[in-house]
Coordinates of C-alpha atoms in Angstrom, one line a residue:
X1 CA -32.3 -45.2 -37.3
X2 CA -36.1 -44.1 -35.8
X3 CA -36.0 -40.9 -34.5
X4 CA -39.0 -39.7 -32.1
X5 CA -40.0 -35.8 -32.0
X6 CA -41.9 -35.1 -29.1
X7 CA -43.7 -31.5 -30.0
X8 CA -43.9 -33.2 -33.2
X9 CA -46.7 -30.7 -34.0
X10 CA -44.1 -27.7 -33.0
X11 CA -43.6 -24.9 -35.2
X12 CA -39.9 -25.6 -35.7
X13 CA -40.3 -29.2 -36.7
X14 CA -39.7 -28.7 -40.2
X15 CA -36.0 -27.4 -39.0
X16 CA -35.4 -30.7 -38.2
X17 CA -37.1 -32.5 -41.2
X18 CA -34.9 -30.3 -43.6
X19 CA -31.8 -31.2 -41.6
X20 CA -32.7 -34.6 -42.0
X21 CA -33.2 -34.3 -45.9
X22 CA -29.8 -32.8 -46.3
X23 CA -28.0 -35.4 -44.4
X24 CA -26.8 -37.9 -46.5
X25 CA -24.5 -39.5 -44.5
X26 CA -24.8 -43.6 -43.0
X27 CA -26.3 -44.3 -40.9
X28 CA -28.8 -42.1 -41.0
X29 CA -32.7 -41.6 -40.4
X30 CA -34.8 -43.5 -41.8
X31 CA -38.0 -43.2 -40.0
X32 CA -39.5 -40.1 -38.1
X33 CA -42.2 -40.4 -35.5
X34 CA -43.6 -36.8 -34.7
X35 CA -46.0 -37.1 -31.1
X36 CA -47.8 -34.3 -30.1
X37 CA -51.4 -34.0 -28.1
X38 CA -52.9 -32.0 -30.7
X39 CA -53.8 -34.2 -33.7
X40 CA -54.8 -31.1 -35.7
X41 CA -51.4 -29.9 -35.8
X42 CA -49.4 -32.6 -36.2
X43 CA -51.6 -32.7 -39.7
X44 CA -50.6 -29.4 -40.5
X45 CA -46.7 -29.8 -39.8
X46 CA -47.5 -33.1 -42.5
X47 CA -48.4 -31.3 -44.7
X48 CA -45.1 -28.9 -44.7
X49 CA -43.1 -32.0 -44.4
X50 CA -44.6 -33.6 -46.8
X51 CA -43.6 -30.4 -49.3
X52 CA -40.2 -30.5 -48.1
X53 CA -39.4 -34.2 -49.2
X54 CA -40.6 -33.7 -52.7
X55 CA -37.8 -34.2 -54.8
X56 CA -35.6 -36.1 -52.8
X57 CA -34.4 -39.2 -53.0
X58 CA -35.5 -41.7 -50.2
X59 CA -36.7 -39.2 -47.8
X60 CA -37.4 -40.6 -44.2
X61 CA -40.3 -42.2 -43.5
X62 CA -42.5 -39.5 -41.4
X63 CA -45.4 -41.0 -39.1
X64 CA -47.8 -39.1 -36.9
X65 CA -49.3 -40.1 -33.2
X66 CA -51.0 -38.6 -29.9
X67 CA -49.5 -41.8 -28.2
X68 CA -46.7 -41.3 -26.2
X69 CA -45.8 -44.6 -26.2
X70 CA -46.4 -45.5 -29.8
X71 CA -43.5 -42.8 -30.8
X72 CA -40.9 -43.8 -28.7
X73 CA -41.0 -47.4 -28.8
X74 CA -37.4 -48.8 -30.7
X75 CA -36.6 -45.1 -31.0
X76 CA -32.7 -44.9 -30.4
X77 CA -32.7 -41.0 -30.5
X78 CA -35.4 -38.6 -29.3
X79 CA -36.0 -35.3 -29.4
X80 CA -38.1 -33.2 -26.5
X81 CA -39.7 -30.7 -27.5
X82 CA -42.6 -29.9 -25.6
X83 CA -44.5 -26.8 -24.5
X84 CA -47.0 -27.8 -21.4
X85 CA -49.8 -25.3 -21.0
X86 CA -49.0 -24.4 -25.3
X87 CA -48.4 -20.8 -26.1
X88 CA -51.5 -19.6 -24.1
X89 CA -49.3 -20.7 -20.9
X90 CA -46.5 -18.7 -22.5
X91 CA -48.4 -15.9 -22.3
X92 CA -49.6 -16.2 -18.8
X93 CA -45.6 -16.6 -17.8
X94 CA -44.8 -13.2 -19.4
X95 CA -47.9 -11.4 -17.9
X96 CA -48.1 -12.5 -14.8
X97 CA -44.7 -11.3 -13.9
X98 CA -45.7 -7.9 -15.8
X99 CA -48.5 -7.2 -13.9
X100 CA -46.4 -7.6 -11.0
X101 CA -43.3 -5.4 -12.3
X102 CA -41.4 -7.8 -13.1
X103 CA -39.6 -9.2 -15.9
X104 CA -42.2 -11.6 -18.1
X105 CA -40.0 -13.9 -20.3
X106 CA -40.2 -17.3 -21.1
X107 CA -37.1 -18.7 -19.5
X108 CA -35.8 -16.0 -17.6
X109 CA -37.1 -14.8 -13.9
X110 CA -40.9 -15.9 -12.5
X111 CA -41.9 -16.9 -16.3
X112 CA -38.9 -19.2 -16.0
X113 CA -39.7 -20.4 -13.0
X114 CA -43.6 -21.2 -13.6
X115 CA -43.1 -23.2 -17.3
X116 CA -40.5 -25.2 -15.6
X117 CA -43.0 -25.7 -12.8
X118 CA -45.6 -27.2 -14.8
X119 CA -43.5 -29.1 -17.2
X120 CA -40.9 -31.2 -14.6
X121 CA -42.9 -33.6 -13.6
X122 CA -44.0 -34.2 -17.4
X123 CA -40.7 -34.0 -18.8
X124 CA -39.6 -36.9 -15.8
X125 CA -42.8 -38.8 -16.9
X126 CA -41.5 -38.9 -20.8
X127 CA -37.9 -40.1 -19.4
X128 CA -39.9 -42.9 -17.6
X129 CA -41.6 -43.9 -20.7
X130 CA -38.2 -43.8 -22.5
X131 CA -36.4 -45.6 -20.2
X132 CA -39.1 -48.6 -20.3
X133 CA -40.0 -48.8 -23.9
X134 CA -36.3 -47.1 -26.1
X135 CA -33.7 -47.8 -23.1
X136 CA -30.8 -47.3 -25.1
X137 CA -32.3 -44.2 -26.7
X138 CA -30.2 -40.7 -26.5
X139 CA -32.5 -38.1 -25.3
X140 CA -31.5 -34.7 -26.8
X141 CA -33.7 -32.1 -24.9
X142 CA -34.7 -29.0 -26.6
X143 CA -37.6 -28.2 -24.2
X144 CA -37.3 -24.8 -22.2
X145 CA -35.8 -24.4 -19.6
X146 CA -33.7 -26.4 -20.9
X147 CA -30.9 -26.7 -17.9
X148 CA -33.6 -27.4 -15.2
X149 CA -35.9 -29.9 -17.4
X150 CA -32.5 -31.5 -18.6
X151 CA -31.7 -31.8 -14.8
X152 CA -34.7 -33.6 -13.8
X153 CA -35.1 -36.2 -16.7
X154 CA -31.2 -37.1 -15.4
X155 CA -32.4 -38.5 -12.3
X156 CA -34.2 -40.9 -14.7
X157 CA -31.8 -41.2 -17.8
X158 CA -28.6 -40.0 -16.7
X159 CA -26.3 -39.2 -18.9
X160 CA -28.5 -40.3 -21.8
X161 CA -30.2 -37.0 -21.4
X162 CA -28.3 -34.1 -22.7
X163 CA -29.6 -30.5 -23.3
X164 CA -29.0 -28.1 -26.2
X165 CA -29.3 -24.6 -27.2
X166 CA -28.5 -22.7 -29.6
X167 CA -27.7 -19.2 -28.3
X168 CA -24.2 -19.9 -27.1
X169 CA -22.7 -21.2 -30.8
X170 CA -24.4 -18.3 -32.4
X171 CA -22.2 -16.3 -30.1
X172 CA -19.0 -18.2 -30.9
X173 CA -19.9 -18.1 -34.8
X174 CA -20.4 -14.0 -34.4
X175 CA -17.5 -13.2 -32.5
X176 CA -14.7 -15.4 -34.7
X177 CA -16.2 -13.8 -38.1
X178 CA -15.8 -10.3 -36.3
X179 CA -11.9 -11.3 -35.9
X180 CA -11.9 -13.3 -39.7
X181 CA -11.3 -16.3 -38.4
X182 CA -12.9 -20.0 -39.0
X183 CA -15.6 -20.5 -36.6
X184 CA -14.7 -23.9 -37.1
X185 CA -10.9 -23.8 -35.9
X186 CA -11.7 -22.0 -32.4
X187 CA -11.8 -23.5 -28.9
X188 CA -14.5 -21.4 -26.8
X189 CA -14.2 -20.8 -23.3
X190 CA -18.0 -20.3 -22.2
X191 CA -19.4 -21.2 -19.0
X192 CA -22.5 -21.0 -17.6
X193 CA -26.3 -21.9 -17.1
X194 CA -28.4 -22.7 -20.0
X195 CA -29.7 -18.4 -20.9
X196 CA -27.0 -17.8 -18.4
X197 CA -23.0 -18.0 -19.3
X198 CA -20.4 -15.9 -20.5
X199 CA -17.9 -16.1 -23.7
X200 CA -14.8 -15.8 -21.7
X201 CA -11.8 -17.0 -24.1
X202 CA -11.9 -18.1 -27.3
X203 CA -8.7 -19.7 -28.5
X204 CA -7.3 -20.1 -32.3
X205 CA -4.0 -21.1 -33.0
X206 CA -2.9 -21.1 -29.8
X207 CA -4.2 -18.0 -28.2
X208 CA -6.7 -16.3 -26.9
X209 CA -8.4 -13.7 -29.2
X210 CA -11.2 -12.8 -26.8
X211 CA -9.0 -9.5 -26.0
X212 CA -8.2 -8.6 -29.5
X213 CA -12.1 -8.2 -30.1
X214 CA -12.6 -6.6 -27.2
X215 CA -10.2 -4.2 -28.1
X216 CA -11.2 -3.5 -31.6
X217 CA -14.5 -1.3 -32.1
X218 CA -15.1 -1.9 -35.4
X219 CA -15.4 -5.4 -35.2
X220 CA -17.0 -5.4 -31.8
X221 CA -19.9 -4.1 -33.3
X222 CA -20.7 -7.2 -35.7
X223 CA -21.1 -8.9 -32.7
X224 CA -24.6 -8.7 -31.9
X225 CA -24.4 -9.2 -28.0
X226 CA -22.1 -6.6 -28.2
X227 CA -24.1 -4.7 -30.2
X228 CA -26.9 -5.0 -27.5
X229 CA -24.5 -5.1 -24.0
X230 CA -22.7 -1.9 -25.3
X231 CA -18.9 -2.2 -25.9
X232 CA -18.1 -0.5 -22.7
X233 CA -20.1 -3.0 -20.7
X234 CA -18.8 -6.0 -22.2
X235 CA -15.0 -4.5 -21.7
X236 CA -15.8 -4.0 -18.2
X237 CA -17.4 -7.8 -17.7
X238 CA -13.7 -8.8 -19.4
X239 CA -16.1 -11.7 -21.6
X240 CA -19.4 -11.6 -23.9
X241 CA -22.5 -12.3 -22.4
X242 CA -24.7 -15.1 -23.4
X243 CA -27.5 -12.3 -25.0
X244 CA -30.0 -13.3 -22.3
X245 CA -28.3 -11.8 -19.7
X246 CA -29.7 -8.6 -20.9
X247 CA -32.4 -9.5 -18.5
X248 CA -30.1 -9.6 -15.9
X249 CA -27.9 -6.3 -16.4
X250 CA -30.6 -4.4 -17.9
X251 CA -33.5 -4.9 -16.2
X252 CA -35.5 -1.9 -15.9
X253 CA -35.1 -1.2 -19.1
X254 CA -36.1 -4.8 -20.3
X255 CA -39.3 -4.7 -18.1
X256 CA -40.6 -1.3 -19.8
X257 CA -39.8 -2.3 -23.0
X258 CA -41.5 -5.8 -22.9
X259 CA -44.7 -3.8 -21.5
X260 CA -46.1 -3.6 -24.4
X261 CA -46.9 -6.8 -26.6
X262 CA -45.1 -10.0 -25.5
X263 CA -42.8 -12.6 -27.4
X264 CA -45.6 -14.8 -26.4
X265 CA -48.5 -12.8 -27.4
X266 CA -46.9 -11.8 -30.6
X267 CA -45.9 -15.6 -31.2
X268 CA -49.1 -17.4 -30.6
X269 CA -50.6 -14.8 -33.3
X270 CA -47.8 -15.4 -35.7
X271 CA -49.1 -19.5 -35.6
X272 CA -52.1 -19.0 -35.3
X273 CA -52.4 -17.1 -38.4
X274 CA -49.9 -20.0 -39.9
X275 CA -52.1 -23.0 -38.5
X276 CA -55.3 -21.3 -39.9
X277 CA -53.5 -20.4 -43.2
X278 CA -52.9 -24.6 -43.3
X279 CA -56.1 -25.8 -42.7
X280 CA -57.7 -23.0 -45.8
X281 CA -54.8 -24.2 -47.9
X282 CA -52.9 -27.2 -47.1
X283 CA -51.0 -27.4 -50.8
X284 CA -49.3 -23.6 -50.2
X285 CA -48.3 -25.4 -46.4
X286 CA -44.7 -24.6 -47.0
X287 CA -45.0 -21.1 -48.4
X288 CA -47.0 -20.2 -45.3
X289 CA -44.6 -21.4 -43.4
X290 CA -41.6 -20.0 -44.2
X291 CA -43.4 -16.4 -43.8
X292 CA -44.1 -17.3 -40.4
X293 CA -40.5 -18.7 -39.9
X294 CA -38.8 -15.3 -41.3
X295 CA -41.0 -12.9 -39.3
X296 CA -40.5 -15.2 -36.2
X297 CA -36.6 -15.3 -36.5
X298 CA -36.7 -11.0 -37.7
X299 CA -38.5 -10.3 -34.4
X300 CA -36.4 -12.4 -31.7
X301 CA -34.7 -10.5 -29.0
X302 CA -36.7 -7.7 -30.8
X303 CA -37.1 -5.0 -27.9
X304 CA -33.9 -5.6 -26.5
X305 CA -32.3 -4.3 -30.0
X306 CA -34.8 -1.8 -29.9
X307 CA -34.0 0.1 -26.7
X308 CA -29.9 -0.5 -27.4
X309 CA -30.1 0.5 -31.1
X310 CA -28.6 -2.4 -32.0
X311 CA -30.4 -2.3 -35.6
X312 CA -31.7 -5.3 -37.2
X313 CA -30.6 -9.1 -36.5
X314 CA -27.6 -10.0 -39.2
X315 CA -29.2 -12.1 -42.4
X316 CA -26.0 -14.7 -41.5
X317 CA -27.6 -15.4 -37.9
X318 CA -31.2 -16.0 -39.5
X319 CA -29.6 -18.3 -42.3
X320 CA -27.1 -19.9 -40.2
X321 CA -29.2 -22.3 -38.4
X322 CA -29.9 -23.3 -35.1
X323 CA -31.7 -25.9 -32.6
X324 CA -31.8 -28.2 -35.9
X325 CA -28.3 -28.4 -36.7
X326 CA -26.5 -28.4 -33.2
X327 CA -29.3 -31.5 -32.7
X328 CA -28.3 -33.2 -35.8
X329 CA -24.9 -32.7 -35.5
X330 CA -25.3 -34.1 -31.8
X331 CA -26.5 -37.2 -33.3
X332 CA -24.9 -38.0 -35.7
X333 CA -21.7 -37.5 -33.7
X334 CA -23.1 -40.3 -31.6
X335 CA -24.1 -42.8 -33.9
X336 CA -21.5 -42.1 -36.3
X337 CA -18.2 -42.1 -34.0
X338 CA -17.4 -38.9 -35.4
X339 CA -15.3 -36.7 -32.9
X340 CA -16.6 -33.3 -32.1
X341 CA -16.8 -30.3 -29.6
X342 CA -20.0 -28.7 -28.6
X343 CA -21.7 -26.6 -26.2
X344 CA -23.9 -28.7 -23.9
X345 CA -26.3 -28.7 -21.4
X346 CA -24.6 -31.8 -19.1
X347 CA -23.8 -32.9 -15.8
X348 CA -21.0 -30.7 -14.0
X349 CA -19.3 -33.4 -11.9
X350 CA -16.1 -30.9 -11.4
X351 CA -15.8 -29.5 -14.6
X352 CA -17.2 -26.4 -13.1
X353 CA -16.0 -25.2 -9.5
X354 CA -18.5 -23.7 -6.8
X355 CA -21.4 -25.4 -8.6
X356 CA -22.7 -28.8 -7.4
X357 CA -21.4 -32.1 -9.6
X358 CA -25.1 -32.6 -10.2
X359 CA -26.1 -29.6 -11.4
X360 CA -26.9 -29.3 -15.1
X361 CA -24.4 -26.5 -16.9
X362 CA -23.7 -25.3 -20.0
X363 CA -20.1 -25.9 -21.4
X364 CA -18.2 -27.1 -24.2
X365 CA -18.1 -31.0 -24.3
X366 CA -16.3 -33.7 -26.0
X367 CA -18.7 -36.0 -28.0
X368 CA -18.5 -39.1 -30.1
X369 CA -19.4 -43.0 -29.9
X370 CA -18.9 -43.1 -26.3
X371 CA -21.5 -40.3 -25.6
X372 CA -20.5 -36.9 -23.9
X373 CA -17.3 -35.9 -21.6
X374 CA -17.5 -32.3 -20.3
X375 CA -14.2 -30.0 -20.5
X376 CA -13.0 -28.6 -17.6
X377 CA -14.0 -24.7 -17.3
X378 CA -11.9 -23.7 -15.0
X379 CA -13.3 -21.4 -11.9
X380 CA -15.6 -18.3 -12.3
X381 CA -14.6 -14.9 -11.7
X382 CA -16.6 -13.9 -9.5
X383 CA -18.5 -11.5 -10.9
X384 CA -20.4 -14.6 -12.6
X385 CA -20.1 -17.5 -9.8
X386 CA -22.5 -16.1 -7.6
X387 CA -25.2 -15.0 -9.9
X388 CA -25.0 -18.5 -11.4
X389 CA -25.1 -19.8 -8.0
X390 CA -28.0 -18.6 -7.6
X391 CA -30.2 -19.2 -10.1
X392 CA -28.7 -22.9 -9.9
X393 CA -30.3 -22.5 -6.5
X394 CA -33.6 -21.3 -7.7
X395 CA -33.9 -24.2 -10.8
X396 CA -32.8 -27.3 -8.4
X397 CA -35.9 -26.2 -5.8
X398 CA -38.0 -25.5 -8.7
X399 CA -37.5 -29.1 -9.5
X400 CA -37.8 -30.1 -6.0
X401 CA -41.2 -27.9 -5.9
X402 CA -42.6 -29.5 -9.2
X403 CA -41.8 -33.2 -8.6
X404 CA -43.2 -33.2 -4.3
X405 CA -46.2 -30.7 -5.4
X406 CA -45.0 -28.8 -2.8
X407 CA -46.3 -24.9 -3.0
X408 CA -43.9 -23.7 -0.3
X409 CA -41.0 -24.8 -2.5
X410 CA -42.5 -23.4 -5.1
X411 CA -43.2 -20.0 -3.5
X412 CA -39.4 -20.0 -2.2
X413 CA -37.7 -20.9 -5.8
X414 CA -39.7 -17.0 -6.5
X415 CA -38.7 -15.9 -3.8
X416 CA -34.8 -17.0 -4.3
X417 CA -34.8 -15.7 -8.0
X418 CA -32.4 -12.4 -8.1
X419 CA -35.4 -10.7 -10.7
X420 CA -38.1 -11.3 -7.9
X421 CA -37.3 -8.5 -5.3
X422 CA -39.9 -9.4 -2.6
X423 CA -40.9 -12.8 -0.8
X424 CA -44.5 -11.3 -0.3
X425 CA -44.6 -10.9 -4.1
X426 CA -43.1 -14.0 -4.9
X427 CA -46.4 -15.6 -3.3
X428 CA -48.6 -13.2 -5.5
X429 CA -46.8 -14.7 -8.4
X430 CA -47.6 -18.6 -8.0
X431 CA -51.1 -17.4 -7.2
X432 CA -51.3 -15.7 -10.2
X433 CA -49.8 -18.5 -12.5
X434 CA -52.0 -21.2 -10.8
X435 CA -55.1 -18.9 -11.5
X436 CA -54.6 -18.4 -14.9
X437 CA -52.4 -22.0 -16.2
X438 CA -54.5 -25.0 -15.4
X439 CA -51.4 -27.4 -16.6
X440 CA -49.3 -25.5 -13.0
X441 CA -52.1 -25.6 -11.2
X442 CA -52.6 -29.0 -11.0
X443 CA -48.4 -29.8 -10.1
X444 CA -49.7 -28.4 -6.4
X445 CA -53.3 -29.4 -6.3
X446 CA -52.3 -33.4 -6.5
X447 CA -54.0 -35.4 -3.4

């Protein structure tokens, strides 16, 4: 099988790579095509990769190009995972929003909003290409935010798009070893958005354990969301939240503690150092970066467990695994005919009620030869319908905004956000972003 990285030059590449070298399995991939813009660090990602493979047998074939097209041609799976605007637009998300009092993070609130402005109508441009030169490829999007960007390269791909993340199976891997059970032999209900859902069952054997952790203190807190949440908060929500909602329901004191340096500012020195470090010495690649790797994955989520006390992350999360192996798993689930239930990014059709049957959500799935089913979720409480409602809302006219280059729709998906508290301000925030990110500028500046 070809497989096609888009981001190819992306930091978390050699997560995939690895995967790949452990996976032994027929059919599997034989040939990797990493595509990124920036020639200079696709090299450096090379020469990590080409580490890795020594000592295996028959490692996959790994080829490098700035051509789109050249990548995906014959690919039958892809992986998207692209950052339009790089780090430095990152940055501009998170401050923009902070200079404004407002939450800066990459996918949640305005910063949301403005990378998923400036990276829809690339994101549908790459499902174009796919659909023209790999149209039986599976598209497995990894690019943030990954519900909206999943939604709008559907209205090329359809269901041959689907979207992954890997907060919501850390959760379910955290809360069954908090009861000793088999993360493996559990059924999860979770429902949500992509940054947005809720653990709100979690079945083994028959029933539902969700209230025996709940109940239990002790093993409450090896659950890390709980951890940050509090145990009284997550007893009165009745379900676990996806850790992102921290943003949501603690949003004061997420904007004071993020006030200081941002994930963005504190990532894009983390690679820069690593990228640098590559060039001096490209034979200690690896080495270099698997330091980066271990301070990036140490520091996630960093202030929230900072202002909550929540201690350090647990060294089973950081060696667990993430994007990589739900992706691979995805795959070879696919090509293989191999059964299995995941956690998706999909198509709702009416699997969740009160949401459109267009909308993108996130929710366990069936998966095998034929492609992806979504369970039913059953309805909401609705403590959680209406928030996701909302920002539903907000993502469909950001798409609508990004793909008519329409500012006014733009301005309004701000406006609609429930962490923008101010329609006036809402227009001070795509001013900012389109002063200081070329890439979003240009979305509304198109004749």
């Amino acid at each position: 099988m070809r497989l096609a990285v888009l981001g190819g030059g992306g930091f978390r590449v050699p997560l995939v790579h690895g995967a790949l070298l452990r996976d032994a399995a027929k059919p599997r991939v034989e040939e990797v095509v990493l595509y990124d813009v920036s020639a200079e660090r696709l090299e450096a990602v090379r020469h990590v990769l080409r580490s890795q493979a020594a000592g295996h047998d028959d490692p996959p074939e790994v080829r490098v190009t700035t051509d789109l097209d050249t990548a995906l041609r014959d690919a039958d799976f892809v992986f998207s995972a692209i950052r339009v605007g790089g780090l430095a637009g990152r940055v501009a998300d998170e401050r923009v929003a902070l200079e404004l009092g407002l939450l800066g993070q990459e996918t949640t609130g305005p910063g949301g909003i403005a990378y998923g402005l400036r990276t829809v109508p690339v994101a549908v441009r790459v499902a174009e290409r796919v659909a023209a030169l790999a149209p039986q490829a599976w598209v497995i999007n990894f690019t943030n935010p990954a519900g909206m960007i999943t939604e709008a390269m559907r209205q090329v791909l359809g269901d041959r798009v689907i979207g992954i993340c890997d907060s919501p199976i850390g959760l379910v891997r955290r809360a069954a070893a908090a009861l000793g059970v088999d993360p493996a032999r559990v059924s999860p209900a979770y429902v949500g958005l992509n940054h947005l859902g809720w653990l709100c069952g979690l079945t083994h054997q028959g029933e539902d354990v969700l209230p025996r952790l709940l109940a239990d203190d002790a093993a409450l807190r090896q659950v890390e969301e709980a951890r940050v949440f509090g145990a009284d908060w997550v007893r009165t929500l009745g379900a676990i939240p996806n850790e992102y909602l921290y943003y949501y329901y603690f949003t004061r004191e997420s904007v004071a503690a993020i006030s200081g340096r941002t994930r963005g500012e504190t990532l894009l020195r983390q690679q820069d150092d690593f990228y640098a470090a590559v060039r001096a010495r490209p034979g200690d690649a690896l080495a270099a970066w698997e330091r980066a790797r271990r301070e990036r994955d140490e520091s996630y989520m960093a202030e929230a467990r900072d202002v909550t006390a929540a201690g350090e992350r647990d060294a089973a999360d950081l060696e667990a695994g993430g994007y990589e192996g739900i992706a691979l798993a995805l795959m070879a689930a696919i090509a293989r005919g191999e059964p299995s239930t995941m956690i998706l990014n999909v198509r709702n059709g009416g699997a969740v009620p009160g949401l459109p049957a267009e909308a993108v959500v996130e929710i366990p799935c069936a998966v095998g030869g034929g492609g992806v089913r979504p369970l039913a979720a059953g309805p909401l409480p609705g403590r959680f319908l209406g928030l996701v409602q909302q920002v539903k809302a907000v993502e469909q006219t950001a798409i609508e905004a990004a793909l008519s280059g329409s500012p006014r729709l733009a301005a309004a998906a701000f406006a609609l956000h429930p962490l923008v508290d101010s329609a006036g301000v809402a227009r001070e925030l795509l001013d900012g972003y389109r002063a200081r990110i070329p890439e979003l500028d240009a979305v509304f500046s198109r004749p």
